[in-house]
Coordinates of C-alpha atoms in Angstrom, one line a residue:
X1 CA 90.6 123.5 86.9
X2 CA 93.6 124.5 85.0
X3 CA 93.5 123.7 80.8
X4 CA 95.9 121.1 80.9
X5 CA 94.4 118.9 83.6
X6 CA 91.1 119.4 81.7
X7 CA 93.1 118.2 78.4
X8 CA 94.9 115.2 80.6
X9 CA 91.2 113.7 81.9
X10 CA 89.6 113.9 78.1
X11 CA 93.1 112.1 76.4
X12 CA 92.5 109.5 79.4
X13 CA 88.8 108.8 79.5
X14 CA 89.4 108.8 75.4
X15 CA 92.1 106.1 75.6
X16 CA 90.6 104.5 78.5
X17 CA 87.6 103.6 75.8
X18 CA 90.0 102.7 72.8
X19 CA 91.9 100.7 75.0
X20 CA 89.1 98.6 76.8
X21 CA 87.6 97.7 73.1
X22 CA 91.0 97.0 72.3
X23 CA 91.2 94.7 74.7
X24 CA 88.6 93.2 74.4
X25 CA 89.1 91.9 70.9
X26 CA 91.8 90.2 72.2
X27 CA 92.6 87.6 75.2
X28 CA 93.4 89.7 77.8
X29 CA 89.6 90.9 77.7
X30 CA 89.5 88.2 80.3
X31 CA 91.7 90.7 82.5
X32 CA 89.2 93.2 83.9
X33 CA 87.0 90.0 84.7
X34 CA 90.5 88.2 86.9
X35 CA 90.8 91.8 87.7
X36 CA 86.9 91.8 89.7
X37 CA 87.6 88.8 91.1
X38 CA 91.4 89.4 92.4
X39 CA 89.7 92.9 94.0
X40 CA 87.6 89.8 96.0
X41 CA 90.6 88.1 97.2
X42 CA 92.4 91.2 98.4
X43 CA 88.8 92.6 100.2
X44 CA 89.1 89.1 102.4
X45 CA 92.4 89.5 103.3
X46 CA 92.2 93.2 104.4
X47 CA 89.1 92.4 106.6
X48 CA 91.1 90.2 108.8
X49 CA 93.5 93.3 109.2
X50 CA 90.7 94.8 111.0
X51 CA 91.1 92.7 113.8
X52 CA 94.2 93.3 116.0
X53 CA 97.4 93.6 114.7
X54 CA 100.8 93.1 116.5
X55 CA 103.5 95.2 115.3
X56 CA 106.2 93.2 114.0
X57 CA 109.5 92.7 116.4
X58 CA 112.7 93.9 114.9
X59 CA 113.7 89.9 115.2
X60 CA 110.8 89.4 112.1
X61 CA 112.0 89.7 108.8
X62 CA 109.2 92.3 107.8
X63 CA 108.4 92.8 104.0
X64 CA 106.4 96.1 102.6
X65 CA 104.7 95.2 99.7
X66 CA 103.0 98.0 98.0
X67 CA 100.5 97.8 94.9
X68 CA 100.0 99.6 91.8
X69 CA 97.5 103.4 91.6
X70 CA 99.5 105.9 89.9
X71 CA 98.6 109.2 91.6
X72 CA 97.3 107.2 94.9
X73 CA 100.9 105.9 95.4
X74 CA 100.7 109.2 97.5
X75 CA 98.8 106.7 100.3
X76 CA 101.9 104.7 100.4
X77 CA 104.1 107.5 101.1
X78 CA 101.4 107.7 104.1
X79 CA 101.6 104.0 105.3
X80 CA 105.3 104.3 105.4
X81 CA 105.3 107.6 107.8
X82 CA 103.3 105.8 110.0
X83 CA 105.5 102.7 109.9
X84 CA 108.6 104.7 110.6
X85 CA 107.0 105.9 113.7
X86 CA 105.8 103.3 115.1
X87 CA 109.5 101.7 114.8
X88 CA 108.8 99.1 112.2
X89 CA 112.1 97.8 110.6
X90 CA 111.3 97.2 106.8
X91 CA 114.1 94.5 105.7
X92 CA 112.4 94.2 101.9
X93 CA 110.5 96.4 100.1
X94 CA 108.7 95.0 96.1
X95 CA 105.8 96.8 94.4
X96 CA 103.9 96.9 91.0
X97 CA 103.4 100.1 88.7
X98 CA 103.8 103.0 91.0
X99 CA 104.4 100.6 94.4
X100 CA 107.4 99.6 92.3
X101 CA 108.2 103.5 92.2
X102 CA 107.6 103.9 95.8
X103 CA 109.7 101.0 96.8
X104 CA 112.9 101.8 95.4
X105 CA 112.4 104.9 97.1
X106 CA 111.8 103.4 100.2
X107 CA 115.0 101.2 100.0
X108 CA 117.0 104.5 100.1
X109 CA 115.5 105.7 103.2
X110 CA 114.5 109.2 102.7
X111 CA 111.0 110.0 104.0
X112 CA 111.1 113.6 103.8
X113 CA 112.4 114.0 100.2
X114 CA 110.1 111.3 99.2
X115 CA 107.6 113.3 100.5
X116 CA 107.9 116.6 99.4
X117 CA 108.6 115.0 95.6
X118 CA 105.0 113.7 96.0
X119 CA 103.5 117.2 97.2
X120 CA 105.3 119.0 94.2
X121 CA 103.9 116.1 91.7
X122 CA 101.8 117.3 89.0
X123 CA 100.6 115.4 85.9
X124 CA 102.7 116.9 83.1
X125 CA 105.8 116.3 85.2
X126 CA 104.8 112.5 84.9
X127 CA 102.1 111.7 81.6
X128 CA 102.8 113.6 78.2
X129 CA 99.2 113.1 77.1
X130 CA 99.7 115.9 74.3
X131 CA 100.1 113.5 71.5
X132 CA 98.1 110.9 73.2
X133 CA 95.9 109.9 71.0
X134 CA 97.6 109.9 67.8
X135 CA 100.3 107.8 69.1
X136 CA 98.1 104.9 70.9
X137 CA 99.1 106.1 74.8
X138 CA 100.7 108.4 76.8
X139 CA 104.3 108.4 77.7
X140 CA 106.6 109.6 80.6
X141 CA 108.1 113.2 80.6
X142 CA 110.2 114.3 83.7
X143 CA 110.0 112.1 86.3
X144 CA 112.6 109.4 85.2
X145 CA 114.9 112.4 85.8
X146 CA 113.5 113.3 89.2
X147 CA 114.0 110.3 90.1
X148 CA 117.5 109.7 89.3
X149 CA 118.7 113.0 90.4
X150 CA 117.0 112.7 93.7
X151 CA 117.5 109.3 94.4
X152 CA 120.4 107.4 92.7
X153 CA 120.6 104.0 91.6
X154 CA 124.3 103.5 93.6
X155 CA 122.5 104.3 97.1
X156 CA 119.3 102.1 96.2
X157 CA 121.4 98.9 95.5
X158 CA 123.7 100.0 98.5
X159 CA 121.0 100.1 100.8
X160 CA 120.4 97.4 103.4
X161 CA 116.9 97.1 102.7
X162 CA 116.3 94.8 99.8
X163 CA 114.1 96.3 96.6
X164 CA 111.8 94.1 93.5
X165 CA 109.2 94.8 91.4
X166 CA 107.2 93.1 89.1
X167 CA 106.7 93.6 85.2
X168 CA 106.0 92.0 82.2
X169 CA 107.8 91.5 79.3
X170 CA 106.1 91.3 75.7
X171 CA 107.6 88.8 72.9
X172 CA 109.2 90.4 69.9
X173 CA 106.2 91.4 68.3
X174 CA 104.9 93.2 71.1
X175 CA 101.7 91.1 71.1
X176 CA 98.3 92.1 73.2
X177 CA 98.1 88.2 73.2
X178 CA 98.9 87.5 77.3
X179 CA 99.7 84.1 76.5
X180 CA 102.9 85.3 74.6
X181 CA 104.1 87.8 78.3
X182 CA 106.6 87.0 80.6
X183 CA 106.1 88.0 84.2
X184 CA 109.0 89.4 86.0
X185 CA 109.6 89.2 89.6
X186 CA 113.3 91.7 89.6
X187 CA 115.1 92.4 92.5
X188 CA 117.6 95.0 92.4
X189 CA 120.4 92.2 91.8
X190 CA 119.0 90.9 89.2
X191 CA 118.6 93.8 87.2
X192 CA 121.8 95.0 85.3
X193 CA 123.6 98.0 86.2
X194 CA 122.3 101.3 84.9
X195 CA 119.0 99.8 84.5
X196 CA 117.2 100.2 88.0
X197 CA 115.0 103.1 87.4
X198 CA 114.1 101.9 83.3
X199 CA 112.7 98.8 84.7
X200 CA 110.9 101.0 87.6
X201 CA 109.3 103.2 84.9
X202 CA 108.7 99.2 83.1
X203 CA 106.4 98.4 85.9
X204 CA 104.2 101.8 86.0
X205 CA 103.7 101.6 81.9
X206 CA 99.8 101.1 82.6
X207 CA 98.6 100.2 78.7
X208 CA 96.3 102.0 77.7
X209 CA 97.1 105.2 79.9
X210 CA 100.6 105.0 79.2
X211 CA 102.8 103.0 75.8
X212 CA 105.1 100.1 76.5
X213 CA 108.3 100.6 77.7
X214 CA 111.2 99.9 75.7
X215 CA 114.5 98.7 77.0
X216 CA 117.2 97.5 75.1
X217 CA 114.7 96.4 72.2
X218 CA 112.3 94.7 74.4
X219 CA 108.4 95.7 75.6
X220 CA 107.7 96.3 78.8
X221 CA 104.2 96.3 80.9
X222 CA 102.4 97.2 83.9
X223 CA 103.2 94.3 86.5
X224 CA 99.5 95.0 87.5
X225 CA 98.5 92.6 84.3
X226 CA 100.0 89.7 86.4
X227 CA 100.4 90.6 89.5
X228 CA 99.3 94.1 90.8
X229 CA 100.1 93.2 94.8
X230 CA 103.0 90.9 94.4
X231 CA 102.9 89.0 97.7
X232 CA 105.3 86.2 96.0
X233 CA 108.2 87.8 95.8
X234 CA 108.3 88.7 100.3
X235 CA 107.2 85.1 100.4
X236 CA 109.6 83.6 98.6
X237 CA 112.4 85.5 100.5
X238 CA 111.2 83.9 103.8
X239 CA 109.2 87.0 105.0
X240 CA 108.2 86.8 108.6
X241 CA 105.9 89.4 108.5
X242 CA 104.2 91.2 105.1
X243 CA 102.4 94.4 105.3
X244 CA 100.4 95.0 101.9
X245 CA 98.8 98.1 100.5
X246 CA 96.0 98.1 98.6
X247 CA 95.1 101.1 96.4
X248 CA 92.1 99.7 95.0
X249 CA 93.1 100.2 91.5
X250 CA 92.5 98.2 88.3
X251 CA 94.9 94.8 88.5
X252 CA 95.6 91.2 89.1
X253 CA 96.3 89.4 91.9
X254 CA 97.9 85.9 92.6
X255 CA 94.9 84.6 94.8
X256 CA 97.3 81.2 95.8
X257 CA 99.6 84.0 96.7
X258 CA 97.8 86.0 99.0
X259 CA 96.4 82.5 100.6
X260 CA 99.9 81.1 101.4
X261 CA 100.8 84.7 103.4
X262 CA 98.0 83.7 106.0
X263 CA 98.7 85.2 108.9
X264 CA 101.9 86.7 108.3
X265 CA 99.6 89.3 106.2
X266 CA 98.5 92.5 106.7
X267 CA 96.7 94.3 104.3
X268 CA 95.9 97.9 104.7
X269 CA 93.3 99.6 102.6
X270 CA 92.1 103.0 102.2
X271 CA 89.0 104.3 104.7
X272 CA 88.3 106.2 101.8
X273 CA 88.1 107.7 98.3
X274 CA 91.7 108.1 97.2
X275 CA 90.8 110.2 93.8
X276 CA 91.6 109.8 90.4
X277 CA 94.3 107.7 89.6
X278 CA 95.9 109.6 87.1
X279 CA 95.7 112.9 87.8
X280 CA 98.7 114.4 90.3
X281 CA 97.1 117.2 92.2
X282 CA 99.3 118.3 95.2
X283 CA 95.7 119.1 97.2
X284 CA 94.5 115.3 96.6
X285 CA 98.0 114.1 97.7
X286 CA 98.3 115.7 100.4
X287 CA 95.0 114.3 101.6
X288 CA 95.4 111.0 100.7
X289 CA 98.9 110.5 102.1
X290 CA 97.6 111.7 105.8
X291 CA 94.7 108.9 105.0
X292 CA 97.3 106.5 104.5
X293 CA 99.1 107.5 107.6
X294 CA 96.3 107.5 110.4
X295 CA 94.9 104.8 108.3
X296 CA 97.6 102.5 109.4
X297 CA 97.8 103.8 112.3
X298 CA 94.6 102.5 113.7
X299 CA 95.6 99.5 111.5
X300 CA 98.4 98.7 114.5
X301 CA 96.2 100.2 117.5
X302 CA 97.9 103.7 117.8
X303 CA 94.3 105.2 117.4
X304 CA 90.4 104.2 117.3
X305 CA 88.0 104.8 114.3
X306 CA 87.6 103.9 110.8
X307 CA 86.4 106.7 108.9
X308 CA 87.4 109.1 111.5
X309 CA 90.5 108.6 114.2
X310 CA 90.4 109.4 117.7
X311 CA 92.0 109.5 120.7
X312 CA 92.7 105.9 122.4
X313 CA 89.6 104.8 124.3
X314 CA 87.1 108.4 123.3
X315 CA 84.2 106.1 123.0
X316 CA 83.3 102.4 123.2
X317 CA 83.1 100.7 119.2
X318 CA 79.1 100.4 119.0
X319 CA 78.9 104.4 120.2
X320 CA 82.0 105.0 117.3
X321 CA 80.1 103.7 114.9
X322 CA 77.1 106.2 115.2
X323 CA 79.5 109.2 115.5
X324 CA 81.6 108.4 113.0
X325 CA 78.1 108.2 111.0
X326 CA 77.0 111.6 111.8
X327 CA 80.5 112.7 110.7
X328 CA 80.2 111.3 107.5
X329 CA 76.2 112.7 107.1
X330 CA 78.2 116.3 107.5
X331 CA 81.2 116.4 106.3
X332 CA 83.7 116.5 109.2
X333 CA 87.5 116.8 108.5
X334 CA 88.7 113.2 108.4
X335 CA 92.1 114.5 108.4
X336 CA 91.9 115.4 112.0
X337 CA 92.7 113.3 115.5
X338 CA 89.6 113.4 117.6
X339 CA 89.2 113.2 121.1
X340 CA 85.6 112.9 122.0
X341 CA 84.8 116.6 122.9
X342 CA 86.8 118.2 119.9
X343 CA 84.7 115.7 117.9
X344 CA 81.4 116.9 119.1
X345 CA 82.2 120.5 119.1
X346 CA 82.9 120.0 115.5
X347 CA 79.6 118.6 114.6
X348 CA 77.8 120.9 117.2
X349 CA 79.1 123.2 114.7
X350 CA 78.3 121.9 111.5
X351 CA 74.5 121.2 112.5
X352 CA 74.0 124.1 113.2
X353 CA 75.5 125.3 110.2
X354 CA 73.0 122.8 108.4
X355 CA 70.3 124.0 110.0
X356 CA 70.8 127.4 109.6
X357 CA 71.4 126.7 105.6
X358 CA 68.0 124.3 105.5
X359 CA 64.8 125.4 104.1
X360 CA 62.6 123.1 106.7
X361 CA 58.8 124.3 106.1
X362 CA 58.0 121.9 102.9
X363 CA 60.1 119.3 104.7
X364 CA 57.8 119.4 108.3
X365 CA 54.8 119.4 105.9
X366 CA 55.9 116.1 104.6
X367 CA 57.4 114.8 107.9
X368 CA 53.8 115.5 109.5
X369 CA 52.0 113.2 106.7
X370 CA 54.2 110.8 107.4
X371 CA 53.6 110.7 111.6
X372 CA 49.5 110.9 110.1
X373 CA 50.2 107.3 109.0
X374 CA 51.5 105.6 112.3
X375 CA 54.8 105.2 113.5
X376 CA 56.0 102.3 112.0
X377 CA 59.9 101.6 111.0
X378 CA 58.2 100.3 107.4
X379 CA 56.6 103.9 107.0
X380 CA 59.4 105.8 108.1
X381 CA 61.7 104.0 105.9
X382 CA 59.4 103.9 103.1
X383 CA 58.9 107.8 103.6
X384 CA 62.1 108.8 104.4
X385 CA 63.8 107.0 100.9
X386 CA 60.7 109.1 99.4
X387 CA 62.4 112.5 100.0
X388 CA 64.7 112.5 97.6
X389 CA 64.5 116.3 96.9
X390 CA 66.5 116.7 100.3
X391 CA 69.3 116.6 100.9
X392 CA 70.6 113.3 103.4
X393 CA 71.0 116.0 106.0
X394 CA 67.8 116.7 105.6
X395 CA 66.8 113.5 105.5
X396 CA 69.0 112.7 109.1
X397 CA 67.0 115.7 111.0
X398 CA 63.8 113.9 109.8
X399 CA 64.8 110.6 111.6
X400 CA 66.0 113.0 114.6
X401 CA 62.0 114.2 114.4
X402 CA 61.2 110.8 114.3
X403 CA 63.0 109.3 117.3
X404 CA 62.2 112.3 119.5
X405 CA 58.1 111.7 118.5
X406 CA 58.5 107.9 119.4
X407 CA 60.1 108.7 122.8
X408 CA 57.5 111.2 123.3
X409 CA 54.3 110.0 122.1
X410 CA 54.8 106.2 121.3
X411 CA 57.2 103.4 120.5
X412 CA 58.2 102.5 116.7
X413 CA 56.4 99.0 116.2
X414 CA 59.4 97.7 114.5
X415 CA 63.4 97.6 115.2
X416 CA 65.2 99.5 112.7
X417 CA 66.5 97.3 109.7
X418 CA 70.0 97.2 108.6
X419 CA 71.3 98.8 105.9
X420 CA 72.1 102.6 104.9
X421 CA 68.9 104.1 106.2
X422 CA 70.0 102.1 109.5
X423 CA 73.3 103.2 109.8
X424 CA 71.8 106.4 109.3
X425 CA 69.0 106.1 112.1
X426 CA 71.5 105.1 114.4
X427 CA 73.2 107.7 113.9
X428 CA 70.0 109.9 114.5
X429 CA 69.9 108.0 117.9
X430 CA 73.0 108.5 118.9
X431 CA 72.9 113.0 118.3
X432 CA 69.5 112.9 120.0
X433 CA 70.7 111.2 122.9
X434 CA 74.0 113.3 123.1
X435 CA 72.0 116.2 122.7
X436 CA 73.3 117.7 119.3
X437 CA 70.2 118.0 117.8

């Protein structure tokens, strides 16, 4: 890992600390509690996004509202590739913190220079962390130029697609005190001349990480300490339909907001880890803005999975499940579109590679006590949870054991129970039966 990543996690996990006690000592301690409880309200709303979704008609006034996540914005970018191809017409676009970032690029339209800017991104070309610590917070280095070099204020207020943010605004003492902010829901005609891309860098000043943002002589903060998703602003200009983005970072939400959307909402959420939020590593953005892509993707229908995406129709959902499980017990590119035989011959492949790389003789000695005690789904379980040495591969060829004894020699006298180790035998079930193991 290069030196100055190394340096830009230490200054962050150090101010991350200084800035949580400091907090703390003041009233918005209560924000990482609102915070817990707003990541509630948004884990609701996405589930019903699971369900089918209709792409909206080009007669729907469709709003993109993206959330704050620093160096996971790079999902966004993903979301909106796939939106583009599946032909939705984005009439608005608002965000917080780096969504704020992402949608004035959005308004000007350019997918493919937004998209190499975010491959070439690294952290010093965003955070100067070098005086960090001595000066309370990081602060902004290059990008403000990037930005306005790449995509210009003029063509981001001429665009026909409409672009806000939300920020907040401190009072003249610059006080921690929330009950002295003003929350600001800007959009782009509401913010003077000149201004766009200050009160864009306004809305990503994420206190600690990074200091308040000074324009003209006022404080500026991180929209995410009012409202990290803001859903109020498409709903107040008469949205049809809202897609929202959910990076999973640290924020608020407006609960009564995201209520009031109803059906008109769709959130998407990552399938999976999205990294670090502050580090910019070109390899981590390049794999979390494909995620964000086939992620909403199978989010409108174009694909099956969760986890994993394949092929329209590959396999029925309960049989998905369990392959998708077994892809997750080894590792299996998530990156790639499945159809159901490239799927298995990639796991035909990495079994074997397990097995090959998996010491088995202590494991069989401890397997074989187990089958001494009767094949219960208790004693499995129990014995199973009791090999913690091994690895969970290991641990999935054991239950393969298991389910090939009980088919041969007798019944378990119990149904599997839910939960991990269920999942997991399922997934055992479902490679025994398809002959992979």
């Amino acid at each position: 890992m290069p030196e100055r990543r190394i340096n830009a996690e230490a200054a962050l996990a150090e101010l991350m600390k200084k800035g949580e006690n400091s907090l703390k000592k003041t009233k918005t301690g209560g924000f990482i509690d609102e915070a817990r409880k707003s990541s509630e309200i948004v884990k609701k709303a996405a589930q019903k996004a699971r369900e089918k979704t209709e792409i909206p008609s080009p007669q729907e006034k469709t709003a993109l509202v993206l959330s704050g996540g620093a160096a996971r914005g790079a999902y966004e970018m993903g979301v909106w590739q796939a939106l583009r191809e599946l032909g939705v017409q984005i009439d608005m676009v608002c965000g917080t913190s780096i969504g704020a970032m992402n949608a004035y690029i959005i308004a000007l339209g350019s997918f493919e220079k937004a998209r190499d800017m975010w491959l070439d991104m690294k952290t010093e070309e965003v955070f100067d962390f070098d005086r960090a610590l001595q000066e309370g917070g990081g602060s902004f280095t290059g990008i403000k130029d990037i930005l306005m070099q790449d995509f210009p204020e003029d063509e981001v207020r001429a665009s026909a697609t409409d672009f806000g943010l939300c920020t907040v605004k401190m009072n003249a003492e610059a006080s921690m005190d929330p009950d002295t902010w003003t929350p600001l829901y800007l959009w782009k005609q509401d913010v003077p001349e000149g201004k766009l891309m200050d009160y864009v860098l306004a809305s990503c000043s994420c206190y600690p990480v990074v200091k308040p943002y000074e324009i003209d002589g006022c404080r500026y903060l991180d929209g995410g300490f009012y409202d990290y998703i803001p859903i109020r602003m498409a709903l107040e200009k008469g949205a049809d339909r809202i897609i929202a983005v959910n990076l999973e970072a640290v924020g608020r939400v407006q609960g009564a907001d995201v209520e009031a959307a109803g059906s008109r909402l769709t959130m998407i959420e990552p399938s999976d880890e999205l990294g670090l939020f502050v580090v910019f590593d070109p390899d981590n953005t390049r794999r979390i803005l494909r995620m964000g892509y086939l992620d909403t993707m199978k989010i409108y229908g174009a694909f099956d999975g969760q986890t994993y995406t394949f092929m329209k129709g590959s396999m029925d959902q309960r049989t998905l499940a369990a392959a998708e499980r077994t892809g997750e017990i080894f590792g299996l590119d998530s990156g790639v579109i499945y159809s159901k035989q490239s799927y298995r011959s990639a796991l035909e492949y990495e079994i074997a590679e397990a097995k090959a790389a998996l010491d088995v003789s202590k494991l069989d000695v401890d397997l074989k006590k187990l089958w001494t005690k009767g094949l219960s789904w208790k004693v499995v379980k129990t014995g199973l949870e009791n090999l913690g040495e091994y690895s969970r591969q290991s641990v999935f060829f054991g239950l393969c054991d298991t389910i090939k004894k009980q088919t041969a020699e007798r019944p378990l006298a119990e149904a599997p129970a839910r939960g991990s180790v269920g999942r997991d035998y399922n997934a055992a079930l479902w490679a025994v039966k398809n002959g992979l193991v």
